[in-house]
Coordinates of C-alpha atoms and ligand atoms in Angstrom, one line a residue:
X1 CA 3.0 -55.6 -24.8
X2 CA 1.7 -55.6 -21.5
X3 CA -1.1 -53.2 -21.4
X4 CA -1.4 -49.9 -19.0
X5 CA -5.3 -51.0 -18.7
X6 CA -7.4 -54.0 -19.0
X7 CA -11.2 -54.0 -17.9
X8 CA -12.1 -57.3 -16.4
X9 CA -15.1 -58.5 -18.0
X10 CA -16.6 -61.8 -17.7
X11 CA -19.5 -64.8 -17.2
X12 CA -20.8 -62.7 -15.0
X13 CA -21.5 -59.7 -16.3
X14 CA -21.8 -61.4 -20.0
X15 CA -24.8 -63.2 -17.8
X16 CA -26.4 -59.9 -16.6
X17 CA -26.3 -58.1 -19.9
X18 CA -27.9 -61.0 -21.8
X19 CA -31.0 -60.9 -19.5
X20 CA -31.3 -57.5 -19.7
X21 CA -31.4 -57.9 -23.8
X22 CA -33.7 -60.5 -23.0
X23 CA -35.8 -58.7 -20.9
X24 CA -36.9 -55.9 -23.2
X25 CA -36.0 -53.2 -20.6
X26 CA -33.1 -51.5 -21.9
X27 CA -32.8 -48.1 -21.2
X28 CA -32.7 -46.3 -17.5
X29 CA -35.0 -49.0 -14.4
X30 CA -34.5 -51.6 -12.4
X31 CA -30.7 -52.9 -13.0
X32 CA -29.9 -49.1 -12.7
X33 CA -32.0 -48.4 -9.3
X34 CA -30.3 -51.8 -7.9
X35 CA -27.0 -50.3 -8.6
X36 CA -27.7 -47.0 -7.1
X37 CA -28.4 -48.4 -4.3
X38 CA -25.1 -51.2 -4.0
X39 CA -23.0 -47.9 -4.9
X40 CA -24.7 -45.8 -2.3
X41 CA -23.6 -48.9 0.4
X42 CA -20.0 -49.5 -1.1
X43 CA -19.5 -45.1 -0.2
X44 CA -21.8 -45.3 3.0
X45 CA -24.4 -42.6 1.6
X46 CA -27.9 -42.3 1.4
X47 CA -28.0 -41.8 -1.9
X48 CA -26.7 -42.5 -5.2
X49 CA -28.1 -41.1 -9.3
X50 CA -26.5 -43.2 -11.9
X51 CA -25.4 -40.9 -15.4
X52 CA -24.1 -41.9 -18.6
X53 CA -20.7 -40.7 -17.7
X54 CA -18.2 -39.5 -15.4
X55 CA -18.4 -36.3 -17.0
X56 CA -21.9 -36.2 -16.5
X57 CA -21.6 -36.4 -12.9
X58 CA -19.9 -33.6 -12.8
X59 CA -21.8 -31.7 -14.9
X60 CA -25.1 -32.5 -13.2
X61 CA -23.6 -32.3 -9.7
X62 CA -22.1 -28.9 -10.1
X63 CA -26.3 -27.8 -11.8
X64 CA -27.4 -29.6 -8.6
X65 CA -25.3 -27.6 -6.5
X66 CA -26.5 -24.5 -7.7
X67 CA -23.3 -23.2 -9.4
X68 CA -23.4 -21.1 -12.2
X69 CA -22.6 -17.8 -14.1
X70 CA -21.1 -15.1 -11.8
X71 CA -20.0 -18.4 -9.1
X72 CA -16.2 -19.1 -8.6
X73 CA -15.1 -23.3 -8.1
X74 CA -11.1 -24.2 -6.6
X75 CA -9.8 -26.8 -8.3
X76 CA -6.7 -28.6 -9.2
X77 CA -4.9 -28.1 -12.9
X78 CA -3.3 -31.9 -12.5
X79 CA -6.4 -33.8 -13.4
X80 CA -8.3 -34.9 -16.6
X81 CA -9.6 -31.9 -18.8
X82 CA -13.3 -32.8 -17.6
X83 CA -13.0 -31.4 -13.8
X84 CA -12.6 -28.1 -15.6
X85 CA -15.3 -28.4 -18.3
X86 CA -17.8 -28.9 -16.5
X87 CA -17.0 -25.7 -14.6
X88 CA -16.9 -24.0 -17.5
X89 CA -20.2 -25.9 -19.3
X90 CA -22.2 -24.7 -16.3
X91 CA -20.9 -21.1 -17.0
X92 CA -18.8 -21.2 -13.7
X93 CA -14.8 -19.7 -13.7
X94 CA -12.2 -22.3 -12.8
X95 CA -9.9 -21.3 -10.5
X96 CA -6.9 -23.5 -10.6
X97 CA -3.9 -23.6 -8.2
X98 CA -1.0 -25.7 -7.7
X99 CA -0.5 -28.7 -6.0
X100 CA 1.2 -30.6 -3.2
X101 CA 4.6 -32.0 -4.3
X102 CA 4.6 -35.0 -2.4
X103 CA 0.6 -36.4 -3.2
X104 CA 0.0 -34.5 -6.6
X105 CA -3.3 -33.5 -4.7
X106 CA -4.6 -29.9 -4.7
X107 CA -3.0 -28.2 -1.8
X108 CA -5.1 -27.2 0.7
X109 CA -3.0 -24.1 1.6
X110 CA -3.5 -23.0 -2.2
X111 CA -7.0 -23.4 -2.0
X112 CA -8.0 -20.8 1.6
X113 CA -5.3 -18.3 -0.2
X114 CA -7.9 -18.5 -3.4
X115 CA -10.7 -17.4 -1.9
X116 CA -13.3 -15.1 -2.5
X117 CA -16.3 -13.6 -2.4
X118 CA -17.2 -15.3 -5.7
X119 CA -16.5 -18.9 -4.6
X120 CA -19.2 -21.8 -4.2
X121 CA -17.5 -24.7 -4.2
X122 CA -14.0 -27.3 -3.7
X123 CA -13.7 -29.7 -6.6
X124 CA -11.1 -31.7 -5.4
X125 CA -9.9 -35.3 -7.2
X126 CA -8.5 -37.9 -5.9
X127 CA -5.7 -38.2 -8.1
X128 CA -4.8 -41.4 -9.1
X129 CA -7.0 -43.4 -6.6
X130 CA -5.2 -41.5 -3.5
X131 CA -7.6 -39.3 -1.7
X132 CA -6.5 -35.8 -1.4
X133 CA -6.2 -33.8 2.1
X134 CA -10.3 -34.3 3.2
X135 CA -9.8 -33.5 6.6
X136 CA -8.3 -30.0 6.0
X137 CA -10.2 -29.2 2.5
X138 CA -13.1 -29.9 4.6
X139 CA -12.7 -27.7 7.4
X140 CA -11.9 -24.4 4.7
X141 CA -15.2 -25.6 3.4
X142 CA -17.3 -25.3 6.4
X143 CA -15.5 -22.5 7.6
X144 CA -16.0 -20.3 4.3
X145 CA -19.4 -22.1 3.6
X146 CA -18.5 -23.3 0.5
X147 CA -19.5 -27.1 -1.2
X148 CA -18.0 -30.0 -1.7
X149 CA -17.7 -31.1 -5.0
X150 CA -15.1 -34.6 -4.8
X151 CA -14.2 -35.7 -8.5
X152 CA -13.7 -39.3 -7.3
X153 CA -14.0 -40.9 -10.6
X154 CA -10.2 -42.3 -10.1
X155 CA -10.9 -43.2 -6.6
X156 CA -13.4 -46.1 -6.3
X157 CA -13.3 -47.5 -2.7
X158 CA -10.9 -45.4 -1.7
X159 CA -10.8 -43.6 2.0
X160 CA -9.5 -42.1 5.0
X161 CA -9.5 -43.2 8.3
X162 CA -12.4 -46.3 6.5
X163 CA -14.7 -43.6 5.7
X164 CA -15.1 -43.6 1.5
X165 CA -13.9 -40.9 -0.4
X166 CA -17.7 -39.7 -2.0
X167 CA -19.0 -39.2 1.1
X168 CA -17.3 -36.4 2.9
X169 CA -19.1 -34.2 -0.1
X170 CA -21.2 -34.7 -3.5
X171 CA -18.6 -38.3 -5.4
X172 CA -19.0 -38.2 -8.4
X173 CA -17.4 -41.4 -10.2
X174 CA -16.8 -42.6 -13.6
X175 CA -17.6 -45.8 -14.9
X176 CA -14.8 -45.6 -18.2
X177 CA -13.5 -49.0 -19.3
X178 CA -10.2 -48.3 -17.9
X179 CA -11.2 -47.2 -14.2
X180 CA -11.5 -49.3 -11.6
X181 CA -14.5 -50.9 -12.3
X182 CA -17.1 -50.6 -15.6
X183 CA -20.0 -50.2 -17.1
X184 CA -18.7 -49.2 -20.3
X185 CA -19.2 -45.9 -20.3
X186 CA -21.3 -44.8 -16.9
X187 CA -20.7 -42.5 -14.4
X188 CA -22.7 -41.2 -10.4
X189 CA -23.5 -39.3 -8.5
X190 CA -23.2 -39.7 -4.1
X191 CA -24.4 -37.6 -1.7
X192 CA -26.2 -38.2 2.0
X193 CA -28.2 -34.8 0.4
X194 CA -31.7 -35.4 -0.7
X195 CA -32.4 -32.9 -1.9
X196 CA -29.3 -32.8 -3.9
X197 CA -29.9 -36.2 -4.9
X198 CA -33.2 -34.8 -6.2
X199 CA -31.5 -32.3 -8.3
X200 CA -29.4 -34.1 -9.9
X201 CA -32.0 -36.7 -10.6
X202 CA -33.9 -33.8 -12.4
X203 CA -31.1 -32.5 -14.2
X204 CA -30.2 -36.2 -15.8
X205 CA -33.5 -36.5 -17.1
X206 CA -35.1 -33.2 -18.6
X207 CA -36.5 -31.8 -15.0
X208 CA -38.8 -34.7 -15.4
X209 CA -40.6 -35.5 -11.2
X210 CA -43.6 -36.8 -13.2
X211 CA -42.7 -38.2 -17.1
X212 CA -44.1 -35.1 -19.7
X213 CA -44.0 -32.7 -16.3
X214 CA -41.2 -30.6 -16.7
X215 CA -40.9 -28.8 -13.5
X216 CA -37.4 -27.6 -14.9
X217 CA -35.4 -28.2 -18.2
X218 CA -32.4 -31.1 -18.1
X219 CA -29.9 -33.3 -20.0
X220 CA -30.6 -36.6 -21.5
X221 CA -27.9 -38.1 -19.2
X222 CA -29.6 -41.7 -17.9
X223 CA -27.4 -44.8 -17.4
X224 CA -28.8 -48.1 -19.5
X225 CA -30.3 -51.0 -17.4
X226 CA -27.6 -52.5 -19.7
X227 CA -25.3 -50.3 -17.7
X228 CA -26.8 -51.1 -14.8
X229 CA -26.5 -54.6 -14.7
X230 CA -22.8 -54.6 -15.3
X231 CA -22.0 -52.6 -12.8
X232 CA -24.1 -54.9 -10.4
X233 CA -21.8 -57.6 -12.0
X234 CA -18.5 -55.2 -11.3
X235 CA -19.4 -54.1 -7.8
X236 CA -19.4 -57.6 -6.5
X237 CA -15.6 -57.6 -7.7
X238 CA -14.7 -54.6 -6.7
X239 CA -13.8 -55.4 -3.2
X240 CA -11.5 -58.5 -4.8
X241 CA -9.8 -55.9 -8.0
X242 CA -8.8 -54.1 -5.7
X243 CA -6.8 -56.2 -3.2
X244 CA -4.7 -57.1 -6.7
X245 CA -4.4 -53.1 -7.4
X246 CA -2.6 -53.3 -3.7
X247 CA -0.5 -56.3 -4.2
X248 CA 0.8 -55.1 -7.4
X249 CA 1.9 -51.8 -6.2
X250 CA 2.9 -53.2 -3.0
X251 CA 4.9 -55.6 -5.1
X252 CA 6.0 -52.5 -7.8
X253 CA 7.1 -49.7 -4.7
X254 CA 9.2 -53.0 -2.9
X255 CA 11.2 -53.1 -6.5
X256 CA 11.3 -50.3 -7.4
X257 CA 11.6 -47.9 -3.9
X258 CA 15.6 -47.1 -4.3
X259 CA 14.9 -46.1 -7.6
X260 CA 11.4 -44.2 -8.1
X261 CA 9.1 -41.8 -5.9
X262 CA 5.8 -42.0 -6.1
X263 CA 2.7 -39.8 -4.7
X264 CA 2.9 -39.9 -0.5
X265 CA 0.0 -41.5 1.0
X266 CA -1.0 -39.9 4.1
X267 CA -1.3 -41.9 7.4
X268 CA -5.1 -43.4 7.0
X269 CA -5.9 -42.8 3.6
X270 CA -6.2 -46.0 1.6
X271 CA -5.3 -45.3 -2.1
X272 CA -6.7 -48.2 -4.1
X273 CA -4.1 -48.0 -7.3
X274 CA -6.3 -46.1 -10.3
X275 CA -2.8 -45.8 -11.8
X276 CA 0.7 -46.2 -10.4
X277 CA 2.7 -43.8 -11.3
X278 CA 6.5 -42.6 -10.7
X279 CA 8.4 -39.7 -11.4
X280 CA 11.0 -39.8 -13.7
X281 CA 13.0 -36.6 -13.9
X282 CA 14.6 -36.5 -16.8
X283 CA 14.1 -37.2 -20.4
X284 CA 10.9 -39.0 -19.6
X285 CA 9.5 -39.1 -23.4
X286 CA 12.4 -41.3 -24.1
X287 CA 12.3 -43.6 -20.9
X288 CA 8.0 -44.3 -21.8
X289 CA 9.5 -45.4 -25.4
X290 CA 12.2 -47.1 -24.0
X291 CA 10.1 -49.4 -21.8
X292 CA 7.7 -49.8 -25.1
X293 CA 10.3 -51.5 -26.9
X294 CA 10.8 -53.5 -24.1
X295 CA 7.8 -54.6 -24.0
X296 CA 6.1 -52.4 -21.3
X297 CA 2.9 -50.0 -21.9
X298 CA 2.9 -46.9 -20.1
X299 CA 0.8 -43.7 -20.0
X300 CA 1.0 -39.9 -19.3
X301 CA -1.4 -38.8 -16.5
X302 CA -1.4 -35.6 -17.5
X303 CA 1.1 -34.0 -20.1
X304 CA -0.6 -31.3 -19.6
X305 CA -2.0 -29.6 -17.0
X306 CA -5.7 -28.2 -17.5
X307 CA -4.7 -24.9 -17.2
X308 CA -2.0 -24.8 -20.1
X309 CA -4.6 -27.3 -22.6
X310 CA -5.5 -24.3 -25.3
X311 CA -8.8 -23.8 -24.8
X312 CA -7.5 -22.4 -21.6
X313 CA -4.7 -20.5 -22.3
X314 CA -6.6 -18.7 -25.0
X315 CA -9.3 -17.3 -22.0
X316 CA -6.4 -16.3 -20.1
X317 CA -6.6 -19.5 -17.4
X318 CA -2.0 -19.7 -18.1
X319 CA -0.9 -18.4 -14.9
X320 CA 2.0 -20.6 -13.1
X321 CA 1.2 -23.6 -10.9
X322 CA 5.3 -24.4 -11.2
X323 CA 4.4 -28.1 -9.3
X324 CA 1.5 -28.9 -11.8
X325 CA 3.5 -28.1 -15.0
X326 CA 6.7 -30.0 -13.3
X327 CA 5.1 -32.5 -12.5
X328 CA 3.2 -33.2 -16.1
X329 CA 6.6 -33.1 -17.7
X330 CA 7.7 -35.6 -15.2
X331 CA 5.4 -38.9 -14.6
X332 CA 4.6 -41.8 -15.9
X333 CA 1.8 -44.8 -15.0
X334 CA 2.9 -48.8 -15.4
X335 CA 0.6 -50.9 -15.7
X336 CA -0.9 -51.6 -12.0
X337 CA -4.8 -53.5 -12.9
X338 CA -5.9 -56.7 -12.1
X339 CA -5.4 -58.9 -14.8
X340 CA -1.1 -58.7 -14.1
X341 CA 0.6 -62.0 -13.9
X342 CA 3.1 -62.5 -11.6
X343 CA 5.6 -62.8 -14.7
X344 CA 3.8 -59.4 -16.2
X345 CA 5.1 -57.4 -13.0
X346 CA 8.2 -59.0 -12.8
X347 CA 9.1 -57.4 -16.4
X348 CA 8.1 -54.5 -15.2
X349 CA 10.2 -53.8 -12.5
X350 CA 13.2 -55.5 -14.1
X351 CA 12.6 -52.8 -17.1
X352 CA 12.1 -50.0 -15.2
X353 CA 15.1 -50.5 -13.1
X354 CA 17.3 -51.5 -16.2
X355 CA 16.4 -48.3 -17.0
X356 CA 17.0 -46.7 -14.5
X357 CA 20.4 -47.9 -13.7
Ligands
LIG401 C1 -12.5 -40.9 -16.1 C2 -12.0 -39.5 -15.4 C3 -13.0 -37.9 -15.6 C4 -14.5 -39.0 -16.7 O1 -14.9 -39.3 -16.7 P1 -15.8 -39.7 -18.4 O2 -16.4 -41.2 -17.8 O3 -14.5 -41.0 -19.1 O4 -16.6 -38.9 -18.2 C5 -12.7 -36.7 -14.7 N1 -12.4 -36.8 -13.6 C6 -10.9 -37.3 -13.9 C7 -10.6 -37.6 -13.0 C8 -11.5 -38.9 -14.5 O5 -10.0 -39.3 -14.4

């Protein structure tokens, strides 16, 4: 079976981890510091705060912006649940608005229509690694004095006219093993705002500016030096990984273009293909099963929009968001990761075409 994801771990990561283990400094230390410096550089921002997961990054970013009870955050329902869950975890209300039918990213017109006096932030997701329409979203945020928190968990090194995602507002990235780069588990918050970075550091570690002096409360969301060392090794390989993803996606688009639809990439946007996701207009689940029989692993991102999750339905979030709901019934992600061989790509294209005919 051709796997849908395949983390790229080599001798560089193994050696880096062995060194940390031998050093005795296992928790957050010099490796995390180095990783933060390198990741900030990658995004073109002044500050990066490494944490234990992408979910922790979203949570800490919301807390650092002072978002809490009584506040509303406008976001997309077509994402991993963490996007909505972290808004609920800080005591705020997620306001789900519909997505654009062509990109599957949050629709700026819907965002603007949903603003109320309680709105504090916009949280777009750069879905599948394809940047959301930040030109229009940033204009809306500035006009209404809203914070911008980018869920860039799938979009390492994605960009708009060369400007990296995670540098428009406060960026949140994940390093889960299936993502474009990994630290096992891990996440990071990126920002050009020193005050936001300082708040994020306090929330990451029990509100301590100095050890055992707690000016606030907080969590233990620290990244270990073991993860930091893997991250430094991975960041050196990221450009190569991204190149392979782009080449794999270009091959699939060339072969499949006349048979299937994929999300549109806006002019000037660099999509980093965390996922290569097609629309299967009819009987998607049977299509997926048939591909599995033919040796092609796939996944559905996502089978149920967040506002349709039982927890959210029970709490009155279940309104009609038809574009997201239709997408959830049709999307199917094909393997696009950097470990695919040319023969794998040919198999994927051949079997998808055979099922479309
Ligand atoms: C992976 C992901 C997250 C959560 O990241 P974790 O590291 O798994 O906590 C959040 N949002 C999106 C869009 C993701 O893809």
